[in-house]
Short mmCIF file of C-alpha atoms in Angstrom, two decimals:
data_model
loop_
_atom_site.label_atom_id
_atom_site.label_comp_id
_atom_site.label_asym_id
_atom_site.label_seq_id
_atom_site.Cartn_x
_atom_site.Cartn_y
_atom_site.Cartn_z
CA UNK G 1 -113.00 -135.37 91.03
CA UNK G 2 -113.90 -135.98 94.63
CA UNK G 3 -116.58 -138.48 95.60
CA UNK G 4 -118.84 -135.58 96.45
CA UNK G 5 -118.68 -134.12 92.95
CA UNK G 6 -118.49 -137.32 90.98
CA UNK G 7 -120.79 -135.94 88.33
CA UNK G 8 -122.74 -138.64 86.61
CA UNK G 9 -123.88 -136.56 83.66
CA UNK G 10 -122.82 -133.64 81.46
CA UNK G 11 -119.28 -133.70 82.87
CA UNK G 12 -118.03 -131.78 79.82
CA UNK G 13 -120.06 -128.77 81.07
CA UNK G 14 -118.32 -128.70 84.46
CA UNK G 15 -114.85 -127.19 84.26
CA UNK G 16 -112.21 -128.08 86.84
CA UNK G 17 -108.68 -126.71 87.27
CA UNK G 18 -105.83 -129.05 86.43
CA UNK G 19 -104.29 -129.95 89.79
CA UNK G 20 -104.36 -132.89 92.19
CA UNK G 21 -105.99 -131.74 95.40
CA UNK G 22 -103.86 -134.09 97.54
CA UNK G 23 -100.74 -132.35 96.19
CA UNK G 24 -101.88 -128.98 97.56
CA UNK G 25 -100.53 -127.49 100.78
CA UNK G 26 -102.44 -124.81 102.68
CA UNK G 27 -100.85 -121.36 102.72
CA UNK G 28 -103.93 -119.24 103.47
CA UNK G 29 -106.38 -119.12 106.38
CA UNK G 30 -109.69 -117.49 105.50
CA UNK G 31 -112.04 -116.20 108.22
CA UNK G 32 -115.72 -116.06 107.21
CA UNK G 33 -116.46 -118.57 104.45
CA UNK G 34 -119.62 -117.01 103.03
CA UNK G 35 -120.96 -116.95 99.50
CA UNK G 36 -118.80 -113.98 98.49
CA UNK G 37 -115.54 -115.65 99.50
CA UNK G 38 -116.53 -118.79 97.63
CA UNK G 39 -117.40 -116.82 94.47
CA UNK G 40 -114.33 -114.58 94.65
CA UNK G 41 -111.09 -115.31 96.53
CA UNK G 42 -111.61 -119.09 96.44
CA UNK G 43 -111.99 -118.86 92.65
CA UNK G 44 -108.78 -116.88 92.14
CA UNK G 45 -106.88 -119.31 94.38
CA UNK G 46 -108.40 -122.30 92.53
CA UNK G 47 -106.95 -120.88 89.31
CA UNK G 48 -103.61 -120.13 90.97
CA UNK G 49 -103.24 -123.73 92.17
CA UNK G 50 -103.21 -124.90 88.55
CA UNK G 51 -99.77 -123.26 88.19
CA UNK G 52 -96.98 -125.75 88.99
CA UNK G 53 -95.04 -123.30 91.18
CA UNK G 54 -98.08 -122.29 93.28
CA UNK G 55 -99.21 -125.54 94.96
CA UNK G 56 -98.65 -124.17 98.48
CA UNK G 57 -101.55 -121.70 98.43
CA UNK G 58 -104.51 -123.87 99.38
CA UNK G 59 -107.08 -122.31 101.73
CA UNK G 60 -108.08 -123.37 105.24
CA UNK G 61 -111.67 -122.11 105.47
CA UNK G 62 -112.71 -121.05 108.98
CA UNK G 63 -116.19 -120.38 110.32
CA UNK G 64 -116.18 -118.04 113.34
CA UNK G 65 -119.93 -117.62 113.96
CA UNK G 66 -121.92 -120.19 115.98
CA UNK G 67 -125.08 -119.33 114.02
CA UNK G 68 -123.33 -120.52 110.84
CA UNK G 69 -122.07 -123.82 112.27
CA UNK G 70 -124.95 -125.88 110.89
CA UNK G 71 -124.44 -124.70 107.31
CA UNK G 72 -120.68 -125.05 107.72
CA UNK G 73 -121.11 -128.68 108.80
CA UNK G 74 -122.43 -129.42 105.32
CA UNK G 75 -119.43 -127.63 103.84
CA UNK G 76 -117.12 -129.86 105.90
CA UNK G 77 -119.07 -132.90 104.66
CA UNK G 78 -118.41 -131.73 101.08
CA UNK G 79 -114.68 -131.34 101.94
CA UNK G 80 -114.92 -127.64 101.08
CA UNK G 81 -115.81 -128.34 97.46
CA UNK G 82 -118.68 -126.77 95.57
CA UNK G 83 -119.94 -125.66 92.18
CA UNK G 84 -119.72 -122.03 91.11
CA UNK G 85 -122.35 -121.05 88.55
CA UNK G 86 -121.47 -117.93 86.57
CA UNK G 87 -124.15 -116.09 84.58
CA UNK G 88 -123.53 -113.34 82.04
CA UNK G 89 -126.08 -110.71 81.01
CA UNK G 90 -126.61 -112.46 77.64
CA UNK G 91 -127.57 -115.68 79.45
CA UNK G 92 -124.29 -117.56 78.92
CA UNK G 93 -123.83 -119.83 81.93
CA UNK G 94 -120.65 -121.59 83.08
CA UNK G 95 -120.09 -124.11 85.87
CA UNK G 96 -116.83 -124.61 87.76
CA UNK G 97 -115.90 -127.21 90.35
CA UNK G 98 -113.95 -125.21 92.98
CA UNK G 99 -111.55 -127.19 95.21
CA UNK G 100 -109.19 -124.56 96.66
CA UNK G 101 -110.58 -124.72 100.24
CA UNK G 102 -108.54 -127.79 101.13
CA UNK G 103 -109.31 -127.83 104.87
CA UNK G 104 -112.31 -126.63 106.89
CA UNK G 105 -112.37 -125.66 110.58
CA UNK G 106 -115.46 -124.67 112.53
CA UNK G 107 -113.79 -122.16 114.83
CA UNK G 108 -117.04 -121.69 116.73
CA UNK G 109 -116.69 -125.23 118.11
CA UNK G 110 -112.91 -125.83 117.82
CA UNK G 111 -111.13 -122.47 118.28
CA UNK G 112 -107.85 -124.13 119.25
CA UNK G 113 -107.61 -125.63 115.74
CA UNK G 114 -107.81 -122.12 114.29
CA UNK G 115 -105.02 -121.02 116.65
CA UNK G 116 -102.80 -123.88 115.46
CA UNK G 117 -103.46 -123.02 111.83
CA UNK G 118 -102.68 -119.32 112.38
CA UNK G 119 -99.46 -120.25 114.18
CA UNK G 120 -98.21 -122.57 111.42
CA UNK G 121 -95.26 -121.03 109.53
CA UNK G 122 -96.59 -122.51 106.27
CA UNK G 123 -99.57 -120.16 106.56
CA UNK G 124 -98.40 -116.90 104.97
CA UNK G 125 -101.69 -115.12 104.42
CA UNK G 126 -104.90 -114.59 106.43
CA UNK G 127 -107.86 -113.26 104.46
CA UNK G 128 -111.20 -112.21 105.93
CA UNK G 129 -114.77 -111.51 104.81
CA UNK G 130 -116.84 -110.84 107.93
CA UNK G 131 -119.04 -108.03 106.43
CA UNK G 132 -118.80 -104.31 107.16
CA UNK G 133 -120.31 -104.64 110.62
CA UNK G 134 -117.85 -107.35 111.68
CA UNK G 135 -115.12 -104.82 112.53
CA UNK G 136 -117.03 -103.01 115.32
CA UNK G 137 -115.55 -99.58 114.60
CA UNK G 138 -117.33 -96.24 114.96
CA UNK G 139 -117.06 -93.35 112.50
CA UNK G 140 -113.78 -92.25 114.12
CA UNK G 141 -112.26 -95.73 113.78
CA UNK G 142 -112.67 -96.37 117.49
CA UNK G 143 -113.28 -99.97 118.51
CA UNK G 144 -116.69 -100.34 120.16
CA UNK G 145 -115.29 -101.63 123.45
CA UNK G 146 -118.69 -101.51 125.13
CA UNK G 147 -120.29 -103.74 122.50
CA UNK G 148 -121.16 -107.07 124.18
CA UNK G 149 -119.30 -109.09 121.52
CA UNK G 150 -116.08 -107.06 121.91
CA UNK G 151 -116.41 -106.83 125.67
CA UNK G 152 -116.79 -110.60 125.86
CA UNK G 153 -113.76 -111.13 123.63
CA UNK G 154 -111.56 -108.84 125.74
CA UNK G 155 -112.56 -111.04 128.67
CA UNK G 156 -111.63 -114.21 126.77
CA UNK G 157 -114.64 -115.17 124.62
CA UNK G 158 -114.59 -115.86 120.86
CA UNK G 159 -117.22 -113.68 119.19
CA UNK G 160 -115.31 -111.65 116.61
CA UNK G 161 -112.38 -111.97 114.25
CA UNK G 162 -110.26 -109.96 116.72
CA UNK G 163 -110.43 -112.75 119.31
CA UNK G 164 -109.35 -115.35 116.73
CA UNK G 165 -106.54 -113.19 115.36
CA UNK G 166 -105.39 -112.37 118.88
CA UNK G 167 -105.15 -115.99 120.01
CA UNK G 168 -103.65 -117.24 116.74
CA UNK G 169 -101.04 -114.51 116.38
CA UNK G 170 -100.08 -114.82 120.04
CA UNK G 171 -99.39 -118.52 119.53
CA UNK G 172 -97.53 -117.75 116.29
CA UNK G 173 -95.32 -115.19 118.06
CA UNK G 174 -94.38 -117.82 120.65
CA UNK G 175 -93.86 -120.76 118.27
CA UNK G 176 -93.04 -120.37 114.56
CA UNK G 177 -92.43 -116.60 114.97
CA UNK G 178 -92.97 -116.28 111.20
CA UNK G 179 -94.04 -113.10 109.43
CA UNK G 180 -97.60 -113.05 108.07
CA UNK G 181 -99.95 -110.87 106.00
CA UNK G 182 -103.52 -110.07 107.10
CA UNK G 183 -105.51 -109.20 103.98
CA UNK G 184 -108.99 -107.79 104.57
CA UNK G 185 -111.39 -108.52 101.69
CA UNK G 186 -114.46 -106.70 103.00
CA UNK G 187 -116.18 -103.71 101.39
CA UNK G 188 -114.57 -101.01 103.49
CA UNK G 189 -112.54 -98.01 102.41
CA UNK G 190 -108.91 -98.43 103.57
CA UNK G 191 -109.89 -101.91 104.78
CA UNK G 192 -106.36 -102.96 105.69
CA UNK G 193 -105.89 -99.88 107.87
CA UNK G 194 -109.26 -100.49 109.54
CA UNK G 195 -108.41 -104.11 110.33
CA UNK G 196 -105.09 -103.02 111.82
CA UNK G 197 -106.54 -100.17 113.90
CA UNK G 198 -109.31 -102.43 115.22
CA UNK G 199 -106.88 -105.22 116.11
CA UNK G 200 -104.36 -102.88 117.79
CA UNK G 201 -107.13 -101.31 119.91
CA UNK G 202 -108.24 -104.81 120.86
CA UNK G 203 -104.66 -105.63 121.97
CA UNK G 204 -104.56 -102.38 123.96
CA UNK G 205 -107.79 -103.41 125.71
CA UNK G 206 -106.16 -106.79 126.43
CA UNK G 207 -103.11 -104.86 127.71
CA UNK G 208 -100.83 -107.04 125.56
CA UNK G 209 -98.06 -104.64 124.55
CA UNK G 210 -95.66 -107.51 123.82
CA UNK G 211 -97.91 -108.95 121.09
CA UNK G 212 -98.64 -105.45 119.76
CA UNK G 213 -94.90 -104.89 119.32
CA UNK G 214 -94.50 -108.28 117.61
CA UNK G 215 -97.31 -107.45 115.19
CA UNK G 216 -95.72 -104.10 114.29
CA UNK G 217 -92.54 -105.96 113.36
CA UNK G 218 -93.95 -109.07 111.69
CA UNK G 219 -97.42 -108.43 110.25
CA UNK G 220 -98.62 -106.35 107.30
CA UNK G 221 -102.18 -105.19 106.59
CA UNK G 222 -102.51 -104.45 102.85
CA UNK G 223 -105.67 -102.78 101.59
CA UNK G 224 -107.65 -104.48 98.85
CA UNK G 225 -110.65 -103.89 96.61
CA UNK G 226 -112.83 -106.87 95.79
CA UNK G 227 -115.71 -106.97 93.34
CA UNK G 228 -118.20 -109.52 92.12
CA UNK G 229 -121.96 -109.34 92.54
CA UNK G 230 -122.84 -112.49 94.45
CA UNK G 231 -126.50 -112.98 95.36
CA UNK G 232 -127.57 -114.84 98.46
CA UNK G 233 -127.35 -118.60 97.73
CA UNK G 234 -130.55 -119.95 96.23
CA UNK G 235 -132.18 -123.39 96.09
CA UNK G 236 -132.83 -122.71 92.41
CA UNK G 237 -129.11 -123.11 91.62
CA UNK G 238 -128.73 -126.12 93.90
CA UNK G 239 -131.59 -127.77 91.97
CA UNK G 240 -130.03 -126.79 88.64
CA UNK G 241 -126.69 -128.38 89.57
CA UNK G 242 -128.45 -131.53 90.79
CA UNK G 243 -130.50 -131.83 87.59
CA UNK G 244 -127.56 -131.05 85.30
CA UNK G 245 -124.74 -133.02 86.91
CA UNK G 246 -126.46 -135.47 89.23
CA UNK G 247 -124.66 -134.12 92.32
CA UNK G 248 -126.16 -132.90 95.57
CA UNK G 249 -124.23 -129.69 96.19
CA UNK G 250 -125.93 -127.74 98.98
CA UNK G 251 -123.11 -125.16 98.77
CA UNK G 252 -123.64 -124.14 95.13
CA UNK G 253 -122.89 -120.45 94.75
CA UNK G 254 -123.75 -118.17 91.84
CA UNK G 255 -122.10 -114.97 90.67
CA UNK G 256 -121.97 -112.61 87.72
CA UNK G 257 -119.31 -113.03 85.03
CA UNK G 258 -117.42 -109.89 86.16
CA UNK G 259 -114.70 -110.39 88.79
CA UNK G 260 -111.99 -108.03 90.09
CA UNK G 261 -109.42 -108.01 92.88
CA UNK G 262 -106.97 -105.14 93.42
CA UNK G 263 -104.40 -105.60 96.21
CA UNK G 264 -101.87 -103.22 97.75
CA UNK G 265 -98.40 -104.69 97.22
CA UNK G 266 -97.52 -104.89 100.91
CA UNK G 267 -96.79 -108.44 102.07
CA UNK G 268 -94.88 -109.19 105.26
CA UNK G 269 -94.09 -112.74 104.22
CA UNK G 270 -94.31 -114.64 100.96
CA UNK G 271 -96.67 -113.21 98.35
CA UNK G 272 -98.88 -115.51 96.26
CA UNK G 273 -98.35 -114.88 92.53
CA UNK G 274 -101.99 -113.90 92.09
CA UNK G 275 -101.07 -111.62 89.21
CA UNK G 276 -100.80 -114.86 87.21
CA UNK G 277 -104.59 -115.15 87.43
CA UNK G 278 -105.64 -111.53 86.92
CA UNK G 279 -105.25 -109.93 90.36
CA UNK G 280 -103.83 -106.40 90.16
CA UNK G 281 -101.03 -105.60 92.63
CA UNK G 282 -100.81 -101.82 93.00
CA UNK G 283 -98.98 -99.29 95.14
CA UNK G 284 -102.21 -97.51 96.10
CA UNK G 285 -105.66 -99.15 96.16
CA UNK G 286 -107.51 -95.92 97.06
CA UNK G 287 -108.56 -94.81 93.52
CA UNK G 288 -109.97 -98.29 92.82
CA UNK G 289 -111.69 -98.43 96.23
CA UNK G 290 -113.23 -95.02 95.77
CA UNK G 291 -114.59 -95.83 92.33
CA UNK G 292 -116.11 -99.10 93.48
CA UNK G 293 -117.51 -97.90 96.79
CA UNK G 294 -118.93 -94.62 95.46
CA UNK G 295 -120.33 -95.96 92.18
CA UNK G 296 -121.20 -99.63 92.70
CA UNK G 297 -121.85 -99.84 96.45
CA UNK G 298 -123.35 -96.37 96.84
CA UNK G 299 -125.38 -96.90 93.67
CA UNK G 300 -126.79 -100.13 95.09
CA UNK G 301 -127.51 -98.47 98.44
CA UNK G 302 -129.19 -95.31 97.12
CA UNK G 303 -131.36 -97.15 94.59
CA UNK G 304 -132.38 -100.21 96.61
CA UNK G 305 -134.71 -98.56 99.16
CA UNK G 306 -136.53 -96.78 96.34
CA UNK G 307 -136.85 -100.17 94.62
CA UNK G 308 -138.24 -101.65 97.86
CA UNK G 309 -140.74 -98.80 98.15
CA UNK G 310 -141.91 -99.69 94.64
CA UNK G 311 -142.27 -103.37 95.68
CA UNK G 312 -139.59 -104.58 93.26
CA UNK G 313 -138.03 -107.96 94.05
CA UNK G 314 -134.79 -107.98 92.03
CA UNK G 315 -132.27 -105.21 91.53
CA UNK G 316 -132.19 -105.62 87.75
CA UNK G 317 -135.91 -104.69 87.78
CA UNK G 318 -134.90 -101.33 89.26
CA UNK G 319 -132.55 -100.81 86.33
CA UNK G 320 -135.44 -101.40 83.93
CA UNK G 321 -137.72 -99.01 85.83
CA UNK G 322 -137.39 -95.72 83.86
CA UNK G 323 -137.56 -93.54 86.97
CA UNK G 324 -134.99 -95.55 88.97
CA UNK G 325 -132.67 -96.07 86.00
CA UNK G 326 -132.66 -92.31 85.43
CA UNK G 327 -132.11 -91.75 89.14
CA UNK G 328 -129.08 -94.08 89.14
CA UNK G 329 -127.52 -92.22 86.17
CA UNK G 330 -128.20 -88.84 87.76
CA UNK G 331 -126.82 -89.92 91.14
CA UNK G 332 -123.55 -91.14 89.59
CA UNK G 333 -123.07 -88.38 87.01
CA UNK G 334 -124.28 -85.41 89.08
CA UNK G 335 -123.03 -86.39 92.56
CA UNK G 336 -120.77 -89.43 92.72
CA UNK G 337 -118.24 -88.80 89.92
CA UNK G 338 -117.95 -85.02 90.56
CA UNK G 339 -117.32 -85.75 94.28
CA UNK G 340 -114.49 -88.15 93.41
CA UNK G 341 -112.80 -85.67 91.08
CA UNK G 342 -109.62 -86.68 89.22
CA UNK G 343 -108.88 -90.41 89.20
CA UNK G 344 -106.54 -92.94 87.57
CA UNK G 345 -109.74 -94.95 86.94
CA UNK G 346 -111.79 -94.02 83.87
CA UNK G 347 -114.91 -93.22 85.91
CA UNK G 348 -117.46 -92.72 83.08
CA UNK G 349 -116.36 -96.04 81.53
CA UNK G 350 -116.53 -97.72 84.94
CA UNK G 351 -120.04 -96.30 85.44
CA UNK G 352 -121.14 -97.86 82.13
CA UNK G 353 -119.73 -101.24 83.22
CA UNK G 354 -121.61 -101.01 86.53
CA UNK G 355 -124.87 -100.04 84.80
CA UNK G 356 -124.53 -103.14 82.57
CA UNK G 357 -123.77 -105.38 85.54
CA UNK G 358 -126.70 -104.02 87.56
CA UNK G 359 -129.00 -104.79 84.61
CA UNK G 360 -128.01 -108.48 84.45
CA UNK G 361 -131.40 -110.20 84.90
CA UNK G 362 -129.70 -113.60 85.31
CA UNK G 363 -128.13 -112.65 88.61
CA UNK G 364 -131.41 -112.47 90.53
CA UNK G 365 -129.78 -110.23 93.15
CA UNK G 366 -132.60 -109.33 95.52
CA UNK G 367 -133.58 -105.90 96.75
CA UNK G 368 -134.00 -107.56 100.16
CA UNK G 369 -130.30 -108.56 100.27
CA UNK G 370 -129.10 -105.09 99.27
CA UNK G 371 -131.42 -103.39 101.81
CA UNK G 372 -129.72 -105.34 104.62
CA UNK G 373 -127.54 -103.47 107.12
CA UNK G 374 -128.36 -99.91 106.01
CA UNK G 375 -127.00 -98.32 109.19
CA UNK G 376 -123.51 -99.72 108.49
CA UNK G 377 -123.61 -98.99 104.75
CA UNK G 378 -124.54 -95.31 104.54
CA UNK G 379 -121.50 -93.97 106.46
CA UNK G 380 -119.13 -96.12 104.36
CA UNK G 381 -120.66 -95.99 100.88
CA UNK G 382 -122.76 -92.82 100.67
CA UNK G 383 -121.24 -90.31 103.12
CA UNK G 384 -118.11 -89.58 101.00
CA UNK G 385 -120.25 -88.35 98.07
CA UNK G 386 -122.46 -86.32 100.38
CA UNK G 387 -119.48 -84.62 102.01
CA UNK G 388 -117.60 -84.21 98.73
CA UNK G 389 -120.37 -82.24 97.03
CA UNK G 390 -120.95 -79.99 100.06
CA UNK G 391 -117.22 -79.26 100.23
CA UNK G 392 -117.30 -78.26 96.56
CA UNK G 393 -120.09 -75.79 97.34
CA UNK G 394 -122.88 -77.82 95.73
CA UNK G 395 -126.03 -79.56 96.93
CA UNK G 396 -126.03 -83.37 96.49
CA UNK G 397 -129.73 -83.59 95.63
CA UNK G 398 -129.67 -87.14 94.26
CA UNK G 399 -127.72 -88.43 97.25
CA UNK G 400 -130.20 -86.75 99.60
CA UNK G 401 -133.03 -88.46 97.72
CA UNK G 402 -131.41 -91.87 98.23
CA UNK G 403 -130.94 -91.22 101.96
CA UNK G 404 -134.52 -89.98 102.31
CA UNK G 405 -135.81 -93.17 100.70
CA UNK G 406 -134.01 -95.18 103.41
CA UNK G 407 -135.71 -93.12 106.13
CA UNK G 408 -139.08 -93.69 104.42
CA UNK G 409 -138.36 -97.41 104.13
CA UNK G 410 -137.54 -97.57 107.87
CA UNK G 411 -140.90 -95.96 108.69
CA UNK G 412 -142.96 -98.24 106.42
CA UNK G 413 -141.01 -101.29 107.57
CA UNK G 414 -141.80 -100.44 111.20
CA UNK G 415 -145.48 -100.15 110.29
CA UNK G 416 -145.49 -103.42 108.35
CA UNK G 417 -146.47 -101.55 105.19
CA UNK G 418 -143.65 -102.65 102.92
CA UNK G 419 -143.27 -106.18 101.52
CA UNK G 420 -139.43 -106.25 101.52
CA UNK G 421 -138.16 -107.57 104.88
CA UNK G 422 -135.55 -105.35 106.54
CA UNK G 423 -132.62 -107.19 108.12
CA UNK G 424 -130.86 -104.60 110.27
CA UNK G 425 -128.24 -105.79 112.79
CA UNK G 426 -128.15 -102.25 114.26
CA UNK G 427 -131.91 -102.04 114.80
CA UNK G 428 -131.42 -100.44 118.21
CA UNK G 429 -129.66 -97.50 116.55
CA UNK G 430 -132.77 -96.75 114.46
CA UNK G 431 -135.20 -96.48 117.40
CA UNK G 432 -134.84 -92.69 117.68
CA UNK G 433 -135.69 -92.20 113.99
CA UNK G 434 -139.44 -91.82 114.46
CA UNK G 435 -141.73 -90.25 111.87
CA UNK G 436 -142.06 -86.84 113.54
CA UNK G 437 -139.98 -83.67 113.90
CA UNK G 438 -137.89 -85.11 116.74
CA UNK G 439 -137.25 -88.37 114.85
CA UNK G 440 -136.29 -86.61 111.63
CA UNK G 441 -133.95 -84.33 113.58
CA UNK G 442 -132.35 -87.35 115.29
CA UNK G 443 -131.83 -88.95 111.86
CA UNK G 444 -130.43 -85.87 110.11
CA UNK G 445 -127.99 -85.15 112.96
CA UNK G 446 -126.88 -88.73 113.74
CA UNK G 447 -123.11 -88.56 114.25
CA UNK G 448 -122.43 -92.16 113.29
CA UNK G 449 -124.15 -91.66 109.95
CA UNK G 450 -123.18 -88.10 109.03
CA UNK G 451 -120.18 -87.20 111.21
CA UNK G 452 -119.66 -83.43 111.55
CA UNK G 453 -121.63 -82.61 108.39
CA UNK G 454 -124.74 -81.34 110.26
CA UNK G 455 -122.68 -78.77 112.19
CA UNK G 456 -120.21 -77.91 109.42
CA UNK G 457 -122.92 -77.56 106.75
CA UNK G 458 -126.20 -76.73 108.55
CA UNK G 459 -127.92 -76.64 105.15
CA UNK G 460 -127.48 -80.43 105.07
CA UNK G 461 -130.08 -80.86 107.85
CA UNK G 462 -132.48 -78.50 106.04
CA UNK G 463 -131.94 -80.22 102.67
CA UNK G 464 -132.28 -83.75 104.06
CA UNK G 465 -135.40 -82.84 106.05
CA UNK G 466 -136.98 -81.49 102.87
CA UNK G 467 -135.96 -84.61 100.91
CA UNK G 468 -137.54 -86.79 103.63
CA UNK G 469 -140.77 -84.83 103.48
CA UNK G 470 -140.85 -85.22 99.68
CA UNK G 471 -140.14 -88.95 99.91
CA UNK G 472 -142.70 -89.56 102.63
CA UNK G 473 -145.34 -87.67 100.63
CA UNK G 474 -144.54 -89.79 97.57
CA UNK G 475 -144.54 -93.24 99.14
CA UNK G 476 -146.73 -93.06 102.24
#
């Protein structure tokens, strides 16, 4: 054990993988070391490193956001090590000492170190978790070139992952010239394709055709589906770890006992043998993505604003609320699963798993966390079900109800009449959605949110307007 995690008590309760950290070589650079990465990819890699033939897959964890530098400084102090606390629905709790992030770089203050890492031939894989909004793409997959962060990066700043990938891959193309895989681990449909299209548009804006050509020849962008409910880090778990093990781990992260990672088998360079630790390599990730995004993510999104309007604090409380529990079942069984259609995934069985996971009272996943970033979530998670049912000639009533509850939540949040804080990075995009005929029309016809649906299916605007009126009458 490291000095940081030299537990002084109950060491038998803290599991640790059997490898010597100083024998590990980095093979992965990860951009965006948030709680989800630490509860998911870092855990799989930690398990992989225990295999004798896989010692070259340590992670270099990179922070790219200046606003996260302070928290990341503590992570550097802890040498990238932390405790993962896993809680099952029946209350069984496990603790793991995770050591796979063998090096830490604050790219916000030392970008050149990130460039060197990305150029190193020993690095074979770049993973990223920068949230849905971190890709700056509109509904047509166009890079938002006028966004200040992207504009600044095209001119040479370092705001987004594109700027870091650009500089690092450029250096790699000129030095080691080694092939590399960029594996997006964010909750986006076709996430590998989106990362590639965003990066290639960024290169076009930089007018760097030489690097674009090199990337086409030497870089792959596999899609992946990642899953583990990971609440926002909480002092409660930090205190628990301190009391139990006598260690001061400010980076303690907690997650549910379920974990899944499905990866498209498309690696430009060497592939880590992650199948040894339960990762599924598949030819096509789409069926798994669709099931997860349309059942888990859309379920979260459509229920959470209704939970907020009922003043619930934790998502598991929503699953114990008879009205919301029934709504969740109806949304999935009447809209979501029929919109997906045939699938290699057993969708009813998957729905039952999700319902159990959502009901896990030990997770303490807050309604506030899930309400965050609604403007980015609805087009990704909810729109496919909406469109799917209209295309089949039906009316997605439960989906419309979930959308209407978001509109209602926006109104009450603006008026300070709802206790759940609303963290919305795209706040400016919501300004037109006022609580009057013009505002409702702006909302129901917003192209970013609903694409061509309002013109293709004019009934959608009528249906959603009615659902909004019903929701407003109920909650206001």
